[in-house]
Amino acid sequence: MKVCLMKLCRLLCSALSLPLHVMQVIGYKRLFPLLAYNVTFSYNDKMHKVKRELFRNVAKFADADGTLRLLEIGCGSGANFKFYPHGCTVMCTDPNPHFEKYLRMSMDANQHLTYDKFICVSGEDMRGVPDGSADVVVCTLVLCSVNNVQQVLQEARRVLRTGGAFYFLEHVVSDSSSWTYFLQYVFEPLWCYLGDGCTITRATWKDIECWIISFSLGQSHRRRHNYSLRQGSGCGCCADLVRLHFSSCTCVKQQSKNYNRKNKSFACTSICCPSGVWAY
């Protein structure tokens, strides 16, 4: 009965999203950056502690001369800029060219950074970014909306220098028996338009785990956070659609013995941070 109700509700939601499909055809991508820019402020307030902890050690990946080159994949309007260390040189990529206006506004508000350039490309094909040119690659709330997660991760590894780090934060699908999953499944057709292609039923941790294992990188820690934007936000039911956040830390040449295959999680005991840091 629950499954039938879920499918019926999803069908109704799909019908309600038809006007947004028309808007997308006639130029919705111009409106999404404005929406994202305004949502950034409230989202950063809710995720401030999480992001501050995630990016706390970015500066340690600077070169010997102190230069830190950071590439952000799917930069959007620059929501992460305030968390980057002083003097960091930031290169940005995003497939939506209309973000550049708001990106520059964010750069003007974060004078502690050096703005390199904006490249309008998808994360799957960043041929404009040279191999090994970045000390740090950042990818937050992006893998939910790309067409090929593995290709984006391959590109991230390509542009990272040896000894660099990959930082990520992703919302993921909930357990299929939960009511959170019910909401995710029902509202996904609508959310896809509101989120510029965001898929809220994607098990992103599986892609990242396969990517890490494929390179035999050693220790890997992963956890899923039940962090709810609903807490004190008053944002309504849509807040739950991005409730579960995926977290991971990976270090080279160490063997993890804390992996729980049954629960699909790692017990974070060392350099655990609220999202993911992969250094190689």
PDB file of C-alpha atoms in Angstrom:
ATOM      1  CA  MET A   1       0.000   0.000   0.000  1.00  0.00           C
ATOM      2  CA  LYS A   2       2.797   2.398   0.901  1.00  0.00           C
ATOM      3  CA  VAL A   3       4.563   1.722  -2.398  1.00  0.00           C
ATOM      4  CA  CYS A   4       1.377   2.379  -4.385  1.00  0.00           C
ATOM      5  CA  LEU A   5       0.774   5.601  -2.485  1.00  0.00           C
ATOM      6  CA  MET A   6       4.360   6.659  -3.054  1.00  0.00           C
ATOM      7  CA  LYS A   7       4.134   6.092  -6.809  1.00  0.00           C
ATOM      8  CA  LEU A   8       0.799   7.895  -7.027  1.00  0.00           C
ATOM      9  CA  CYS A   9       2.154  10.901  -5.150  1.00  0.00           C
ATOM     10  CA  ARG A  10       5.228  10.961  -7.380  1.00  0.00           C
ATOM     11  CA  LEU A  11       3.003  10.953 -10.458  1.00  0.00           C
ATOM     12  CA  LEU A  12       1.049  13.917  -9.113  1.00  0.00           C
ATOM     13  CA  CYS A  13       4.268  15.736  -8.302  1.00  0.00           C
ATOM     14  CA  SER A  14       5.520  15.075 -11.832  1.00  0.00           C
ATOM     15  CA  ALA A  15       2.352  16.630 -13.215  1.00  0.00           C
ATOM     16  CA  LEU A  16       2.791  19.683 -10.995  1.00  0.00           C
ATOM     17  CA  SER A  17       6.340  20.124 -12.255  1.00  0.00           C
ATOM     18  CA  LEU A  18       5.318  20.422 -15.922  1.00  0.00           C
ATOM     19  CA  PRO A  19       5.272  24.261 -15.811  1.00  0.00           C
ATOM     20  CA  LEU A  20       8.870  24.145 -14.582  1.00  0.00           C
ATOM     21  CA  HIS A  21       9.748  21.959 -17.556  1.00  0.00           C
ATOM     22  CA  VAL A  22       8.398  24.669 -19.840  1.00  0.00           C
ATOM     23  CA  MET A  23      10.364  27.303 -17.908  1.00  0.00           C
ATOM     24  CA  GLN A  24      13.521  25.265 -18.325  1.00  0.00           C
ATOM     25  CA  VAL A  25      13.029  25.158 -22.079  1.00  0.00           C
ATOM     26  CA  ILE A  26      12.526  28.923 -22.346  1.00  0.00           C
ATOM     27  CA  GLY A  27      15.358  29.939 -20.045  1.00  0.00           C
ATOM     28  CA  TYR A  28      14.973  28.693 -16.461  1.00  0.00           C
ATOM     29  CA  LYS A  29      18.757  28.360 -16.143  1.00  0.00           C
ATOM     30  CA  ARG A  30      18.895  32.139 -15.928  1.00  0.00           C
ATOM     31  CA  LEU A  31      16.649  32.096 -12.869  1.00  0.00           C
ATOM     32  CA  PHE A  32      18.254  29.226 -10.958  1.00  0.00           C
ATOM     33  CA  PRO A  33      21.486  31.108 -10.090  1.00  0.00           C
ATOM     34  CA  LEU A  34      19.404  33.867  -8.492  1.00  0.00           C
ATOM     35  CA  LEU A  35      17.523  31.289  -6.438  1.00  0.00           C
ATOM     36  CA  ALA A  36      20.728  29.507  -5.437  1.00  0.00           C
ATOM     37  CA  TYR A  37      22.461  32.754  -4.476  1.00  0.00           C
ATOM     38  CA  ASN A  38      19.673  33.712  -2.080  1.00  0.00           C
ATOM     39  CA  VAL A  39      19.358  30.213  -0.606  1.00  0.00           C
ATOM     40  CA  THR A  40      23.118  30.163   0.031  1.00  0.00           C
ATOM     41  CA  PHE A  41      22.865  32.498   3.009  1.00  0.00           C
ATOM     42  CA  SER A  42      20.330  30.427   4.951  1.00  0.00           C
ATOM     43  CA  TYR A  43      22.013  27.140   4.015  1.00  0.00           C
ATOM     44  CA  ASN A  44      25.422  28.356   5.179  1.00  0.00           C
ATOM     45  CA  ASP A  45      23.893  29.411   8.486  1.00  0.00           C
ATOM     46  CA  LYS A  46      22.579  25.886   9.030  1.00  0.00           C
ATOM     47  CA  MET A  47      25.747  24.172   7.812  1.00  0.00           C
ATOM     48  CA  HIS A  48      28.293  26.619   9.238  1.00  0.00           C
ATOM     49  CA  LYS A  49      29.790  24.251  11.825  1.00  0.00           C
ATOM     50  CA  VAL A  50      29.848  21.373   9.360  1.00  0.00           C
ATOM     51  CA  LYS A  51      31.616  23.353   6.649  1.00  0.00           C
ATOM     52  CA  ARG A  52      34.001  25.027   9.067  1.00  0.00           C
ATOM     53  CA  GLU A  53      35.084  21.600  10.306  1.00  0.00           C
ATOM     54  CA  LEU A  54      35.306  20.227   6.767  1.00  0.00           C
ATOM     55  CA  PHE A  55      37.594  22.980   5.470  1.00  0.00           C
ATOM     56  CA  ARG A  56      39.553  23.469   8.686  1.00  0.00           C
ATOM     57  CA  ASN A  57      42.813  22.025   7.310  1.00  0.00           C
ATOM     58  CA  VAL A  58      42.718  23.139   3.669  1.00  0.00           C
ATOM     59  CA  ALA A  59      45.695  25.451   4.212  1.00  0.00           C
ATOM     60  CA  LYS A  60      48.041  22.550   4.995  1.00  0.00           C
ATOM     61  CA  PHE A  61      47.936  21.438   1.355  1.00  0.00           C
ATOM     62  CA  ALA A  62      49.667  24.606   0.156  1.00  0.00           C
ATOM     63  CA  ASP A  63      52.923  24.323  -1.800  1.00  0.00           C
ATOM     64  CA  ALA A  64      56.303  24.848  -0.145  1.00  0.00           C
ATOM     65  CA  ASP A  65      56.190  28.516  -1.151  1.00  0.00           C
ATOM     66  CA  GLY A  66      52.803  28.950   0.549  1.00  0.00           C
ATOM     67  CA  THR A  67      50.781  29.018  -2.674  1.00  0.00           C
ATOM     68  CA  LEU A  68      47.438  27.218  -2.474  1.00  0.00           C
ATOM     69  CA  ARG A  69      45.603  26.531  -5.736  1.00  0.00           C
ATOM     70  CA  LEU A  70      42.023  25.430  -5.195  1.00  0.00           C
ATOM     71  CA  LEU A  71      39.621  24.221  -7.874  1.00  0.00           C
ATOM     72  CA  GLU A  72      35.921  24.114  -7.050  1.00  0.00           C
ATOM     73  CA  ILE A  73      33.771  21.881  -9.237  1.00  0.00           C
ATOM     74  CA  GLY A  74      30.207  23.142  -9.538  1.00  0.00           C
ATOM     75  CA  CYS A  75      30.969  26.335  -7.658  1.00  0.00           C
ATOM     76  CA  GLY A  76      27.479  27.763  -8.042  1.00  0.00           C
ATOM     77  CA  SER A  77      27.326  31.219  -6.484  1.00  0.00           C
ATOM     78  CA  GLY A  78      30.381  30.701  -4.276  1.00  0.00           C
ATOM     79  CA  ALA A  79      28.757  29.410  -1.095  1.00  0.00           C
ATOM     80  CA  ASN A  80      32.038  27.921   0.162  1.00  0.00           C
ATOM     81  CA  PHE A  81      34.266  30.958  -0.335  1.00  0.00           C
ATOM     82  CA  LYS A  82      33.977  32.232   3.237  1.00  0.00           C
ATOM     83  CA  PHE A  83      35.421  28.943   4.521  1.00  0.00           C
ATOM     84  CA  TYR A  84      38.592  28.988   2.402  1.00  0.00           C
ATOM     85  CA  PRO A  85      41.906  30.130   3.951  1.00  0.00           C
ATOM     86  CA  HIS A  86      43.442  33.557   3.418  1.00  0.00           C
ATOM     87  CA  GLY A  87      45.472  33.934   0.235  1.00  0.00           C
ATOM     88  CA  CYS A  88      43.945  30.921  -1.481  1.00  0.00           C
ATOM     89  CA  THR A  89      43.782  31.161  -5.293  1.00  0.00           C
ATOM     90  CA  VAL A  90      40.404  29.893  -6.467  1.00  0.00           C
ATOM     91  CA  MET A  91      39.492  28.578  -9.912  1.00  0.00           C
ATOM     92  CA  CYS A  92      35.800  27.856 -10.449  1.00  0.00           C
ATOM     93  CA  THR A  93      33.882  25.632 -12.852  1.00  0.00           C
ATOM     94  CA  ASP A  94      30.150  25.272 -13.398  1.00  0.00           C
ATOM     95  CA  PRO A  95      28.039  24.162 -16.375  1.00  0.00           C
ATOM     96  CA  ASN A  96      25.620  27.060 -15.852  1.00  0.00           C
ATOM     97  CA  PRO A  97      27.163  30.256 -17.313  1.00  0.00           C
ATOM     98  CA  HIS A  98      24.659  32.475 -15.509  1.00  0.00           C
ATOM     99  CA  PHE A  99      26.339  31.796 -12.169  1.00  0.00           C
ATOM    100  CA  GLU A 100      29.329  33.984 -13.032  1.00  0.00           C
ATOM    101  CA  LYS A 101      27.537  37.212 -12.113  1.00  0.00           C
ATOM    102  CA  TYR A 102      26.760  35.956  -8.599  1.00  0.00           C
ATOM    103  CA  LEU A 103      30.150  34.309  -8.348  1.00  0.00           C
ATOM    104  CA  ARG A 104      31.841  37.673  -8.771  1.00  0.00           C
ATOM    105  CA  MET A 105      29.563  39.148  -6.108  1.00  0.00           C
ATOM    106  CA  SER A 106      30.710  36.429  -3.714  1.00  0.00           C
ATOM    107  CA  MET A 107      34.334  37.093  -4.598  1.00  0.00           C
ATOM    108  CA  ASP A 108      33.886  40.801  -3.891  1.00  0.00           C
ATOM    109  CA  ALA A 109      32.518  39.839  -0.475  1.00  0.00           C
ATOM    110  CA  ASN A 110      35.513  37.570   0.230  1.00  0.00           C
ATOM    111  CA  GLN A 111      38.562  39.732  -0.335  1.00  0.00           C
ATOM    112  CA  HIS A 112      40.803  37.268   1.513  1.00  0.00           C
ATOM    113  CA  LEU A 113      40.798  35.113  -1.644  1.00  0.00           C
ATOM    114  CA  THR A 114      42.456  35.533  -5.024  1.00  0.00           C
ATOM    115  CA  TYR A 115      40.042  34.860  -7.865  1.00  0.00           C
ATOM    116  CA  ASP A 116      41.695  33.067 -10.778  1.00  0.00           C
ATOM    117  CA  LYS A 117      38.959  32.437 -13.340  1.00  0.00           C
ATOM    118  CA  PHE A 118      35.583  30.898 -14.075  1.00  0.00           C
ATOM    119  CA  ILE A 119      35.321  28.104 -16.647  1.00  0.00           C
ATOM    120  CA  CYS A 120      31.893  27.112 -17.924  1.00  0.00           C
ATOM    121  CA  VAL A 121      32.282  23.338 -18.223  1.00  0.00           C
ATOM    122  CA  SER A 122      30.658  20.224 -16.827  1.00  0.00           C
ATOM    123  CA  GLY A 123      32.442  18.267 -14.131  1.00  0.00           C
ATOM    124  CA  GLU A 124      32.705  15.276 -16.462  1.00  0.00           C
ATOM    125  CA  ASP A 125      34.917  17.130 -18.944  1.00  0.00           C
ATOM    126  CA  MET A 126      37.257  19.776 -17.506  1.00  0.00           C
ATOM    127  CA  ARG A 127      39.750  19.714 -20.343  1.00  0.00           C
ATOM    128  CA  GLY A 128      40.429  23.412 -19.744  1.00  0.00           C
ATOM    129  CA  VAL A 129      42.061  22.529 -16.422  1.00  0.00           C
ATOM    130  CA  PRO A 130      45.617  21.109 -16.747  1.00  0.00           C
ATOM    131  CA  ASP A 131      46.661  17.813 -15.157  1.00  0.00           C
ATOM    132  CA  GLY A 132      48.000  18.121 -11.613  1.00  0.00           C
ATOM    133  CA  SER A 133      47.313  21.849 -11.467  1.00  0.00           C
ATOM    134  CA  ALA A 134      45.313  21.945  -8.217  1.00  0.00           C
ATOM    135  CA  ASP A 135      46.466  21.483  -4.640  1.00  0.00           C
ATOM    136  CA  VAL A 136      42.869  21.059  -3.508  1.00  0.00           C
ATOM    137  CA  VAL A 137      39.669  20.124  -5.343  1.00  0.00           C
ATOM    138  CA  VAL A 138      36.321  20.909  -3.720  1.00  0.00           C
ATOM    139  CA  CYS A 139      33.001  19.364  -4.762  1.00  0.00           C
ATOM    140  CA  THR A 140      29.990  20.059  -2.526  1.00  0.00           C
ATOM    141  CA  LEU A 141      26.379  19.194  -3.353  1.00  0.00           C
ATOM    142  CA  VAL A 142      27.367  18.597  -6.971  1.00  0.00           C
ATOM    143  CA  LEU A 143      27.539  14.831  -7.524  1.00  0.00           C
ATOM    144  CA  CYS A 144      23.770  14.670  -7.047  1.00  0.00           C
ATOM    145  CA  SER A 145      23.216  16.538 -10.306  1.00  0.00           C
ATOM    146  CA  VAL A 146      25.919  15.291 -12.685  1.00  0.00           C
ATOM    147  CA  ASN A 147      25.278  12.733 -15.413  1.00  0.00           C
ATOM    148  CA  ASN A 148      28.300  10.547 -14.657  1.00  0.00           C
ATOM    149  CA  VAL A 149      29.592  10.559 -11.084  1.00  0.00           C
ATOM    150  CA  GLN A 150      32.582   8.323 -11.809  1.00  0.00           C
ATOM    151  CA  GLN A 151      33.735  10.547 -14.651  1.00  0.00           C
ATOM    152  CA  VAL A 152      33.620  13.619 -12.407  1.00  0.00           C
ATOM    153  CA  LEU A 153      35.685  11.801  -9.782  1.00  0.00           C
ATOM    154  CA  GLN A 154      38.190  10.718 -12.431  1.00  0.00           C
ATOM    155  CA  GLU A 155      38.529  14.323 -13.559  1.00  0.00           C
ATOM    156  CA  ALA A 156      39.022  15.457  -9.967  1.00  0.00           C
ATOM    157  CA  ARG A 157      41.885  13.009  -9.563  1.00  0.00           C
ATOM    158  CA  ARG A 158      43.410  14.057 -12.878  1.00  0.00           C
ATOM    159  CA  VAL A 159      43.639  17.740 -11.986  1.00  0.00           C
ATOM    160  CA  LEU A 160      44.927  17.108  -8.448  1.00  0.00           C
ATOM    161  CA  ARG A 161      48.664  17.196  -7.896  1.00  0.00           C
ATOM    162  CA  THR A 162      50.331  14.341  -6.054  1.00  0.00           C
ATOM    163  CA  GLY A 163      49.822  15.020  -2.367  1.00  0.00           C
ATOM    164  CA  GLY A 164      46.699  17.097  -2.994  1.00  0.00           C
ATOM    165  CA  ALA A 165      43.279  16.622  -1.395  1.00  0.00           C
ATOM    166  CA  PHE A 166      39.685  16.172  -2.503  1.00  0.00           C
ATOM    167  CA  TYR A 167      36.967  17.651  -0.260  1.00  0.00           C
ATOM    168  CA  PHE A 168      33.326  16.736  -0.707  1.00  0.00           C
ATOM    169  CA  LEU A 169      29.930  17.086   0.937  1.00  0.00           C
ATOM    170  CA  GLU A 170      26.880  15.342  -0.504  1.00  0.00           C
ATOM    171  CA  HIS A 171      23.286  14.681   0.463  1.00  0.00           C
ATOM    172  CA  VAL A 172      22.252  11.095  -0.210  1.00  0.00           C
ATOM    173  CA  VAL A 173      19.222   8.853  -0.404  1.00  0.00           C
ATOM    174  CA  SER A 174      17.711   7.653   2.853  1.00  0.00           C
ATOM    175  CA  ASP A 175      16.834   4.071   3.768  1.00  0.00           C
ATOM    176  CA  SER A 176      14.059   2.812   1.501  1.00  0.00           C
ATOM    177  CA  SER A 177      11.869   1.900   4.483  1.00  0.00           C
ATOM    178  CA  SER A 178      11.931   5.410   5.956  1.00  0.00           C
ATOM    179  CA  TRP A 179       9.465   8.235   5.490  1.00  0.00           C
ATOM    180  CA  THR A 180      12.364  10.450   4.490  1.00  0.00           C
ATOM    181  CA  TYR A 181      12.846   8.214   1.459  1.00  0.00           C
ATOM    182  CA  PHE A 182       9.110   8.439   0.800  1.00  0.00           C
ATOM    183  CA  LEU A 183       9.432  12.235   0.571  1.00  0.00           C
ATOM    184  CA  GLN A 184      12.605  12.009  -1.491  1.00  0.00           C
ATOM    185  CA  TYR A 185      10.990   9.677  -4.017  1.00  0.00           C
ATOM    186  CA  VAL A 186       7.764  11.683  -4.250  1.00  0.00           C
ATOM    187  CA  PHE A 187       9.323  15.124  -4.615  1.00  0.00           C
ATOM    188  CA  GLU A 188      12.252  14.120  -6.819  1.00  0.00           C
ATOM    189  CA  PRO A 189      10.604  15.148 -10.148  1.00  0.00           C
ATOM    190  CA  LEU A 190       9.884  18.611  -8.752  1.00  0.00           C
ATOM    191  CA  TRP A 191      13.178  18.920  -6.916  1.00  0.00           C
ATOM    192  CA  CYS A 192      15.074  18.062 -10.081  1.00  0.00           C
ATOM    193  CA  TYR A 193      13.900  21.340 -11.613  1.00  0.00           C
ATOM    194  CA  LEU A 194      14.252  23.409  -8.452  1.00  0.00           C
ATOM    195  CA  GLY A 195      17.749  22.021  -7.944  1.00  0.00           C
ATOM    196  CA  ASP A 196      18.928  22.368 -11.550  1.00  0.00           C
ATOM    197  CA  GLY A 197      19.104  18.619 -12.144  1.00  0.00           C
ATOM    198  CA  CYS A 198      19.568  17.475  -8.544  1.00  0.00           C
ATOM    199  CA  THR A 199      18.713  13.799  -7.973  1.00  0.00           C
ATOM    200  CA  ILE A 200      17.792  13.266  -4.329  1.00  0.00           C
ATOM    201  CA  THR A 201      17.559   9.472  -4.466  1.00  0.00           C
ATOM    202  CA  ARG A 202      21.181   8.933  -5.467  1.00  0.00           C
ATOM    203  CA  ALA A 203      23.402   6.647  -3.340  1.00  0.00           C
ATOM    204  CA  THR A 204      26.495   8.762  -3.923  1.00  0.00           C
ATOM    205  CA  TRP A 205      28.566   7.010  -1.279  1.00  0.00           C
ATOM    206  CA  LYS A 206      28.666   3.881  -3.456  1.00  0.00           C
ATOM    207  CA  ASP A 207      30.298   5.772  -6.325  1.00  0.00           C
ATOM    208  CA  ILE A 208      32.867   7.404  -4.070  1.00  0.00           C
ATOM    209  CA  GLU A 209      33.621   4.135  -2.326  1.00  0.00           C
ATOM    210  CA  CYS A 210      34.176   2.353  -5.652  1.00  0.00           C
ATOM    211  CA  TRP A 211      36.374   5.206  -6.805  1.00  0.00           C
ATOM    212  CA  ILE A 212      38.545   5.004  -3.703  1.00  0.00           C
ATOM    213  CA  ILE A 213      38.820   1.220  -3.825  1.00  0.00           C
ATOM    214  CA  SER A 214      39.701   1.280  -7.533  1.00  0.00           C
ATOM    215  CA  PHE A 215      42.912   3.112  -6.702  1.00  0.00           C
ATOM    216  CA  SER A 216      43.663   0.974  -3.618  1.00  0.00           C
ATOM    217  CA  LEU A 217      44.093   4.052  -1.488  1.00  0.00           C
ATOM    218  CA  GLY A 218      44.159   2.333   1.869  1.00  0.00           C
ATOM    219  CA  GLN A 219      42.206   3.610   4.844  1.00  0.00           C
ATOM    220  CA  SER A 220      38.752   4.944   4.194  1.00  0.00           C
ATOM    221  CA  HIS A 221      36.186   6.243   6.619  1.00  0.00           C
ATOM    222  CA  ARG A 222      32.600   7.030   5.781  1.00  0.00           C
ATOM    223  CA  ARG A 223      29.493   8.000   7.654  1.00  0.00           C
ATOM    224  CA  ARG A 224      26.064   9.437   6.958  1.00  0.00           C
ATOM    225  CA  HIS A 225      24.862  12.384   9.025  1.00  0.00           C
ATOM    226  CA  ASN A 226      21.235  12.755  10.034  1.00  0.00           C
ATOM    227  CA  TYR A 227      21.584  16.515   9.883  1.00  0.00           C
ATOM    228  CA  SER A 228      18.185  18.088   9.364  1.00  0.00           C
ATOM    229  CA  LEU A 229      17.760  21.568   7.937  1.00  0.00           C
ATOM    230  CA  ARG A 230      14.356  21.534   9.529  1.00  0.00           C
ATOM    231  CA  GLN A 231      15.892  22.121  12.949  1.00  0.00           C
ATOM    232  CA  GLY A 232      15.114  25.722  13.705  1.00  0.00           C
ATOM    233  CA  SER A 233      14.878  26.623  10.040  1.00  0.00           C
ATOM    234  CA  GLY A 234      11.153  26.722   9.420  1.00  0.00           C
ATOM    235  CA  CYS A 235      11.806  25.822   5.799  1.00  0.00           C
ATOM    236  CA  GLY A 236       8.968  23.308   5.492  1.00  0.00           C
ATOM    237  CA  CYS A 237       9.035  19.758   4.190  1.00  0.00           C
ATOM    238  CA  CYS A 238      11.590  20.470   1.467  1.00  0.00           C
ATOM    239  CA  ALA A 239      14.235  20.747   4.179  1.00  0.00           C
ATOM    240  CA  ASP A 240      14.045  16.989   4.692  1.00  0.00           C
ATOM    241  CA  LEU A 241      14.845  16.321   1.045  1.00  0.00           C
ATOM    242  CA  VAL A 242      18.486  17.144   1.722  1.00  0.00           C
ATOM    243  CA  ARG A 243      18.517  15.716   5.205  1.00  0.00           C
ATOM    244  CA  LEU A 244      21.107  12.961   4.939  1.00  0.00           C
ATOM    245  CA  HIS A 245      24.665  14.084   4.325  1.00  0.00           C
ATOM    246  CA  PHE A 246      27.411  11.710   3.289  1.00  0.00           C
ATOM    247  CA  SER A 247      30.739  11.898   5.054  1.00  0.00           C
ATOM    248  CA  SER A 248      34.137  10.393   4.401  1.00  0.00           C
ATOM    249  CA  CYS A 249      37.817  10.641   5.227  1.00  0.00           C
ATOM    250  CA  THR A 250      40.541   8.712   3.450  1.00  0.00           C
ATOM    251  CA  CYS A 251      44.241   8.416   4.199  1.00  0.00           C
ATOM    252  CA  VAL A 252      46.938   6.700   2.206  1.00  0.00           C
ATOM    253  CA  LYS A 253      48.817   3.541   3.239  1.00  0.00           C
ATOM    254  CA  GLN A 254      46.741   2.682   6.266  1.00  0.00           C
ATOM    255  CA  GLN A 255      44.398  -0.262   6.583  1.00  0.00           C
ATOM    256  CA  SER A 256      40.934   0.334   7.975  1.00  0.00           C
ATOM    257  CA  LYS A 257      39.517  -2.342  10.266  1.00  0.00           C
ATOM    258  CA  ASN A 258      36.395  -0.458  11.221  1.00  0.00           C
ATOM    259  CA  TYR A 259      34.257  -1.051   8.153  1.00  0.00           C
ATOM    260  CA  ASN A 260      30.774  -2.345   8.919  1.00  0.00           C
ATOM    261  CA  ARG A 261      29.473  -3.919   5.702  1.00  0.00           C
ATOM    262  CA  LYS A 262      26.071  -4.698   7.151  1.00  0.00           C
ATOM    263  CA  ASN A 263      25.379  -1.074   8.015  1.00  0.00           C
ATOM    264  CA  LYS A 264      27.390   0.239   5.053  1.00  0.00           C
ATOM    265  CA  SER A 265      29.367   2.592   7.241  1.00  0.00           C
ATOM    266  CA  PHE A 266      32.808   3.241   8.597  1.00  0.00           C
ATOM    267  CA  ALA A 267      33.560   4.056  12.199  1.00  0.00           C
ATOM    268  CA  CYS A 268      35.465   7.319  12.102  1.00  0.00           C
ATOM    269  CA  THR A 269      38.204   7.158  14.709  1.00  0.00           C
ATOM    270  CA  SER A 270      41.042   9.335  13.462  1.00  0.00           C
ATOM    271  CA  ILE A 271      40.898  12.370  11.196  1.00  0.00           C
ATOM    272  CA  CYS A 272      37.147  12.194  10.775  1.00  0.00           C
ATOM    273  CA  CYS A 273      35.484  15.372   9.586  1.00  0.00           C
ATOM    274  CA  PRO A 274      31.809  16.138   8.846  1.00  0.00           C
ATOM    275  CA  SER A 275      32.251  15.562   5.149  1.00  0.00           C
ATOM    276  CA  GLY A 276      34.891  14.043   3.005  1.00  0.00           C
ATOM    277  CA  VAL A 277      38.593  14.631   2.653  1.00  0.00           C
ATOM    278  CA  TRP A 278      40.605  12.407   0.389  1.00  0.00           C
ATOM    279  CA  ALA A 279      44.354  12.983   0.262  1.00  0.00           C
ATOM    280  CA  TYR A 280      46.770  11.041  -1.879  1.00  0.00           C
TER     281      TYR A 280
END
